Amino acid sequence: MHHFDVETLPAGRWRNGGGATREITSRPTGTEDFGWRASVADINRDGPFSAFPGVDRTLTLLTGDGVRLTCPGEFDRLLARAGEPFGFSGDLALDAELPGGPCRVLNLMARRGRWTAAVDRVTGPVAPRARHAGVFHVLRGRWQADPRGPVLTSGQGVWWDGDDKASAGTVAPLSADAAALWADVVPTG
């Protein structure tokens, strides 16, 4: 498993100036034609979201008072609870509104026809499955991904690729208040 701390990931500014993205991983690395990608985005102001044709997205509020996503004729959804995932097609032209000011979200993208992804809020031990990829992001509390590994706290986590030997380990809570996001990314072919 590969450890990350969101605060140490480089932030890339959005072209429209409305926010910044901190990439956790993109597989394969260094290509616009990613199979799947996980990042944390800081949304600083109202504005449009970039479209990603052929990609399914799941957005989950991490911090802040929420973000309202709208797509005329499709949906109007307020993400107001941290840790509650919302999936939608990246083909859609979306607008984001920040009713309570800036917020931070986990953004998981999976190339349709190559990968599927599901994001769940978890409070108990989880184990990656063989040949699956994914991301584990701590919302609160303390977690550990390996008995010899570092203790993970809010904004930290691990990711793994389908080729990693991640299925041998379990990510377990170390505190009663522990909560995290578990993104399971599965190849379709």
PDB file of N, CA, C and O in Angstrom, residues 1-4 24-25 27 36 115 126-137 145 157-167 169 171 181-186:
ATOM      1  N   MET A   1       0.841  -1.184   0.000  1.00  0.00           N
ATOM      2  CA  MET A   1       0.000   0.000   0.000  1.00  0.00           C
ATOM      3  C   MET A   1       0.883   1.242   0.000  1.00  0.00           C
ATOM      4  O   MET A   1       1.955   1.246   0.578  1.00  0.00           O
ATOM      5  N   HIS A   2       0.388   2.271  -0.634  1.00  0.00           N
ATOM      6  CA  HIS A   2       1.119   3.527  -0.753  1.00  0.00           C
ATOM      7  C   HIS A   2       0.458   4.567   0.151  1.00  0.00           C
ATOM      8  O   HIS A   2      -0.725   4.865  -0.019  1.00  0.00           O
ATOM      9  N   HIS A   3       1.209   5.112   1.110  1.00  0.00           N
ATOM     10  CA  HIS A   3       0.670   6.101   2.050  1.00  0.00           C
ATOM     11  C   HIS A   3       0.631   7.483   1.419  1.00  0.00           C
ATOM     12  O   HIS A   3       1.456   7.811   0.574  1.00  0.00           O
ATOM     13  N   PHE A   4      -0.332   8.300   1.856  1.00  0.00           N
ATOM     14  CA  PHE A   4      -0.379   9.704   1.441  1.00  0.00           C
ATOM     15  C   PHE A   4      -0.893  10.565   2.582  1.00  0.00           C
ATOM     16  O   PHE A   4      -1.580  10.098   3.481  1.00  0.00           O
ATOM     17  N   ILE A  24      -4.049  12.203  -5.558  1.00  0.00           N
ATOM     18  CA  ILE A  24      -3.574  11.082  -4.742  1.00  0.00           C
ATOM     19  C   ILE A  24      -2.888  10.081  -5.654  1.00  0.00           C
ATOM     20  O   ILE A  24      -1.771   9.665  -5.405  1.00  0.00           O
ATOM     21  N   THR A  25      -3.576   9.685  -6.725  1.00  0.00           N
ATOM     22  CA  THR A  25      -2.992   8.798  -7.729  1.00  0.00           C
ATOM     23  C   THR A  25      -3.800   8.871  -9.011  1.00  0.00           C
ATOM     24  O   THR A  25      -4.981   9.234  -8.994  1.00  0.00           O
ATOM     25  N   ARG A  27      -3.995   6.219 -12.467  1.00  0.00           N
ATOM     26  CA  ARG A  27      -3.488   4.969 -13.024  1.00  0.00           C
ATOM     27  C   ARG A  27      -3.979   4.806 -14.441  1.00  0.00           C
ATOM     28  O   ARG A  27      -5.173   4.908 -14.662  1.00  0.00           O
ATOM     29  N   TRP A  36      -8.323   5.112 -13.881  1.00  0.00           N
ATOM     30  CA  TRP A  36      -8.994   5.646 -12.697  1.00  0.00           C
ATOM     31  C   TRP A  36      -8.074   6.659 -12.041  1.00  0.00           C
ATOM     32  O   TRP A  36      -6.864   6.631 -12.222  1.00  0.00           O
ATOM     33  N   TRP A 115     -13.178   0.427 -15.771  1.00  0.00           N
ATOM     34  CA  TRP A 115     -13.196   0.322 -14.309  1.00  0.00           C
ATOM     35  C   TRP A 115     -14.575   0.721 -13.788  1.00  0.00           C
ATOM     36  O   TRP A 115     -15.259   1.534 -14.402  1.00  0.00           O
ATOM     37  N   VAL A 126     -11.400  -3.011   7.160  1.00  0.00           N
ATOM     38  CA  VAL A 126     -11.652  -3.336   5.755  1.00  0.00           C
ATOM     39  C   VAL A 126     -10.382  -3.927   5.164  1.00  0.00           C
ATOM     40  O   VAL A 126      -9.279  -3.642   5.627  1.00  0.00           O
ATOM     41  N   ALA A 127     -10.548  -4.771   4.143  1.00  0.00           N
ATOM     42  CA  ALA A 127      -9.396  -5.395   3.486  1.00  0.00           C
ATOM     43  C   ALA A 127      -9.552  -5.301   1.977  1.00  0.00           C
ATOM     44  O   ALA A 127     -10.607  -5.648   1.448  1.00  0.00           O
ATOM     45  N   PRO A 128      -8.517  -4.811   1.290  1.00  0.00           N
ATOM     46  CA  PRO A 128      -8.562  -4.779  -0.167  1.00  0.00           C
ATOM     47  C   PRO A 128      -8.721  -6.189  -0.729  1.00  0.00           C
ATOM     48  O   PRO A 128      -8.196  -7.147  -0.165  1.00  0.00           O
ATOM     49  N   ARG A 129      -9.454  -6.291  -1.831  1.00  0.00           N
ATOM     50  CA  ARG A 129      -9.654  -7.589  -2.483  1.00  0.00           C
ATOM     51  C   ARG A 129      -8.625  -7.773  -3.590  1.00  0.00           C
ATOM     52  O   ARG A 129      -8.185  -6.801  -4.203  1.00  0.00           O
ATOM     53  N   ALA A 130      -8.264  -8.998  -3.854  1.00  0.00           N
ATOM     54  CA  ALA A 130      -7.285  -9.321  -4.893  1.00  0.00           C
ATOM     55  C   ALA A 130      -7.733  -8.739  -6.230  1.00  0.00           C
ATOM     56  O   ALA A 130      -8.914  -8.782  -6.578  1.00  0.00           O
ATOM     57  N   ARG A 131      -6.785  -8.148  -6.961  1.00  0.00           N
ATOM     58  CA  ARG A 131      -6.968  -7.560  -8.289  1.00  0.00           C
ATOM     59  C   ARG A 131      -7.830  -6.312  -8.301  1.00  0.00           C
ATOM     60  O   ARG A 131      -8.136  -5.785  -9.351  1.00  0.00           O
ATOM     61  N   HIS A 132      -8.266  -5.842  -7.140  1.00  0.00           N
ATOM     62  CA  HIS A 132      -8.973  -4.568  -7.048  1.00  0.00           C
ATOM     63  C   HIS A 132      -7.951  -3.483  -6.734  1.00  0.00           C
ATOM     64  O   HIS A 132      -6.926  -3.743  -6.116  1.00  0.00           O
ATOM     65  N   ALA A 133      -8.262  -2.263  -7.141  1.00  0.00           N
ATOM     66  CA  ALA A 133      -7.467  -1.095  -6.770  1.00  0.00           C
ATOM     67  C   ALA A 133      -8.318  -0.268  -5.809  1.00  0.00           C
ATOM     68  O   ALA A 133      -9.489  -0.602  -5.571  1.00  0.00           O
ATOM     69  N   GLY A 134      -7.755   0.812  -5.280  1.00  0.00           N
ATOM     70  CA  GLY A 134      -8.592   1.645  -4.434  1.00  0.00           C
ATOM     71  C   GLY A 134      -7.850   2.651  -3.594  1.00  0.00           C
ATOM     72  O   GLY A 134      -6.626   2.776  -3.660  1.00  0.00           O
ATOM     73  N   VAL A 135      -8.662   3.355  -2.796  1.00  0.00           N
ATOM     74  CA  VAL A 135      -8.167   4.416  -1.922  1.00  0.00           C
ATOM     75  C   VAL A 135      -8.889   4.317  -0.585  1.00  0.00           C
ATOM     76  O   VAL A 135     -10.091   4.046  -0.532  1.00  0.00           O
ATOM     77  N   PHE A 136      -8.153   4.558   0.481  1.00  0.00           N
ATOM     78  CA  PHE A 136      -8.694   4.628   1.831  1.00  0.00           C
ATOM     79  C   PHE A 136      -8.302   5.991   2.385  1.00  0.00           C
ATOM     80  O   PHE A 136      -7.113   6.308   2.469  1.00  0.00           O
ATOM     81  N   HIS A 137      -9.298   6.837   2.704  1.00  0.00           N
ATOM     82  CA  HIS A 137      -9.050   8.212   3.162  1.00  0.00           C
ATOM     83  C   HIS A 137      -9.679   8.403   4.545  1.00  0.00           C
ATOM     84  O   HIS A 137     -10.882   8.227   4.713  1.00  0.00           O
ATOM     85  N   ALA A 145      -2.839   0.760   8.573  1.00  0.00           N
ATOM     86  CA  ALA A 145      -2.952  -0.124   7.418  1.00  0.00           C
ATOM     87  C   ALA A 145      -2.008  -1.307   7.495  1.00  0.00           C
ATOM     88  O   ALA A 145      -2.151  -2.252   6.732  1.00  0.00           O
ATOM     89  N   GLY A 157      -4.078   8.620   4.352  1.00  0.00           N
ATOM     90  CA  GLY A 157      -4.647   7.364   3.898  1.00  0.00           C
ATOM     91  C   GLY A 157      -3.656   6.540   3.119  1.00  0.00           C
ATOM     92  O   GLY A 157      -2.443   6.776   3.161  1.00  0.00           O
ATOM     93  N   VAL A 158      -4.205   5.571   2.397  1.00  0.00           N
ATOM     94  CA  VAL A 158      -3.417   4.683   1.549  1.00  0.00           C
ATOM     95  C   VAL A 158      -4.165   4.472   0.241  1.00  0.00           C
ATOM     96  O   VAL A 158      -5.380   4.596   0.173  1.00  0.00           O
ATOM     97  N   TRP A 159      -3.402   4.155  -0.801  1.00  0.00           N
ATOM     98  CA  TRP A 159      -3.993   3.729  -2.062  1.00  0.00           C
ATOM     99  C   TRP A 159      -3.205   2.515  -2.549  1.00  0.00           C
ATOM    100  O   TRP A 159      -2.090   2.274  -2.111  1.00  0.00           O
ATOM    101  N   TRP A 160      -3.805   1.741  -3.426  1.00  0.00           N
ATOM    102  CA  TRP A 160      -3.164   0.549  -3.961  1.00  0.00           C
ATOM    103  C   TRP A 160      -3.674   0.333  -5.383  1.00  0.00           C
ATOM    104  O   TRP A 160      -4.744   0.784  -5.758  1.00  0.00           O
ATOM    105  N   ASP A 161      -2.871  -0.348  -6.155  1.00  0.00           N
ATOM    106  CA  ASP A 161      -3.223  -0.694  -7.521  1.00  0.00           C
ATOM    107  C   ASP A 161      -3.606  -2.170  -7.531  1.00  0.00           C
ATOM    108  O   ASP A 161      -3.270  -2.907  -6.601  1.00  0.00           O
ATOM    109  N   GLY A 162      -4.276  -2.614  -8.570  1.00  0.00           N
ATOM    110  CA  GLY A 162      -4.696  -4.008  -8.656  1.00  0.00           C
ATOM    111  C   GLY A 162      -3.548  -4.995  -8.653  1.00  0.00           C
ATOM    112  O   GLY A 162      -3.727  -6.154  -8.312  1.00  0.00           O
ATOM    113  N   ASP A 163      -2.348  -4.539  -9.013  1.00  0.00           N
ATOM    114  CA  ASP A 163      -1.178  -5.413  -9.039  1.00  0.00           C
ATOM    115  C   ASP A 163      -0.444  -5.458  -7.710  1.00  0.00           C
ATOM    116  O   ASP A 163       0.436  -6.296  -7.515  1.00  0.00           O
ATOM    117  N   ASP A 164      -0.766  -4.546  -6.803  1.00  0.00           N
ATOM    118  CA  ASP A 164      -0.112  -4.524  -5.497  1.00  0.00           C
ATOM    119  C   ASP A 164      -0.536  -5.742  -4.681  1.00  0.00           C
ATOM    120  O   ASP A 164      -1.580  -6.330  -4.909  1.00  0.00           O
ATOM    121  N   LYS A 165       0.266  -6.055  -3.702  1.00  0.00           N
ATOM    122  CA  LYS A 165      -0.070  -7.168  -2.805  1.00  0.00           C
ATOM    123  C   LYS A 165      -0.861  -6.657  -1.610  1.00  0.00           C
ATOM    124  O   LYS A 165      -0.655  -7.070  -0.484  1.00  0.00           O
ATOM    125  N   ALA A 166      -1.783  -5.727  -1.873  1.00  0.00           N
ATOM    126  CA  ALA A 166      -2.554  -5.096  -0.804  1.00  0.00           C
ATOM    127  C   ALA A 166      -3.538  -6.048  -0.153  1.00  0.00           C
ATOM    128  O   ALA A 166      -3.909  -5.875   0.989  1.00  0.00           O
ATOM    129  N   SER A 167      -3.975  -7.078  -0.881  1.00  0.00           N
ATOM    130  CA  SER A 167      -5.022  -7.940  -0.339  1.00  0.00           C
ATOM    131  C   SER A 167      -4.573  -8.722   0.887  1.00  0.00           C
ATOM    132  O   SER A 167      -5.392  -9.312   1.578  1.00  0.00           O
ATOM    133  N   GLY A 169      -3.327  -7.375   3.527  1.00  0.00           N
ATOM    134  CA  GLY A 169      -3.453  -6.542   4.716  1.00  0.00           C
ATOM    135  C   GLY A 169      -4.862  -6.079   4.990  1.00  0.00           C
ATOM    136  O   GLY A 169      -5.750  -6.193   4.156  1.00  0.00           O
ATOM    137  N   VAL A 171      -6.996  -2.692   6.846  1.00  0.00           N
ATOM    138  CA  VAL A 171      -6.922  -1.353   7.418  1.00  0.00           C
ATOM    139  C   VAL A 171      -7.890  -1.351   8.593  1.00  0.00           C
ATOM    140  O   VAL A 171      -9.083  -1.624   8.424  1.00  0.00           O
ATOM    141  N   LEU A 181     -13.288   6.901   4.362  1.00  0.00           N
ATOM    142  CA  LEU A 181     -13.873   6.595   3.060  1.00  0.00           C
ATOM    143  C   LEU A 181     -13.087   5.464   2.438  1.00  0.00           C
ATOM    144  O   LEU A 181     -11.850   5.476   2.424  1.00  0.00           O
ATOM    145  N   TRP A 182     -13.802   4.476   1.944  1.00  0.00           N
ATOM    146  CA  TRP A 182     -13.232   3.292   1.329  1.00  0.00           C
ATOM    147  C   TRP A 182     -13.696   3.269  -0.122  1.00  0.00           C
ATOM    148  O   TRP A 182     -14.881   3.121  -0.402  1.00  0.00           O
ATOM    149  N   ALA A 183     -12.771   3.468  -1.054  1.00  0.00           N
ATOM    150  CA  ALA A 183     -13.084   3.454  -2.478  1.00  0.00           C
ATOM    151  C   ALA A 183     -12.543   2.169  -3.085  1.00  0.00           C
ATOM    152  O   ALA A 183     -11.341   1.951  -3.116  1.00  0.00           O
ATOM    153  N   ASP A 184     -13.443   1.315  -3.537  1.00  0.00           N
ATOM    154  CA  ASP A 184     -13.086   0.052  -4.165  1.00  0.00           C
ATOM    155  C   ASP A 184     -13.199   0.242  -5.682  1.00  0.00           C
ATOM    156  O   ASP A 184     -14.261   0.570  -6.192  1.00  0.00           O
ATOM    157  N   VAL A 185     -12.091   0.046  -6.387  1.00  0.00           N
ATOM    158  CA  VAL A 185     -12.028   0.271  -7.832  1.00  0.00           C
ATOM    159  C   VAL A 185     -11.772  -1.077  -8.503  1.00  0.00           C
ATOM    160  O   VAL A 185     -10.751  -1.715  -8.238  1.00  0.00           O
ATOM    161  N   VAL A 186     -12.704  -1.482  -9.357  1.00  0.00           N
ATOM    162  CA  VAL A 186     -12.702  -2.842  -9.906  1.00  0.00           C
ATOM    163  C   VAL A 186     -12.556  -2.803 -11.427  1.00  0.00           C
ATOM    164  O   VAL A 186     -13.290  -2.090 -12.100  1.00  0.00           O
TER     165      VAL A 186
END
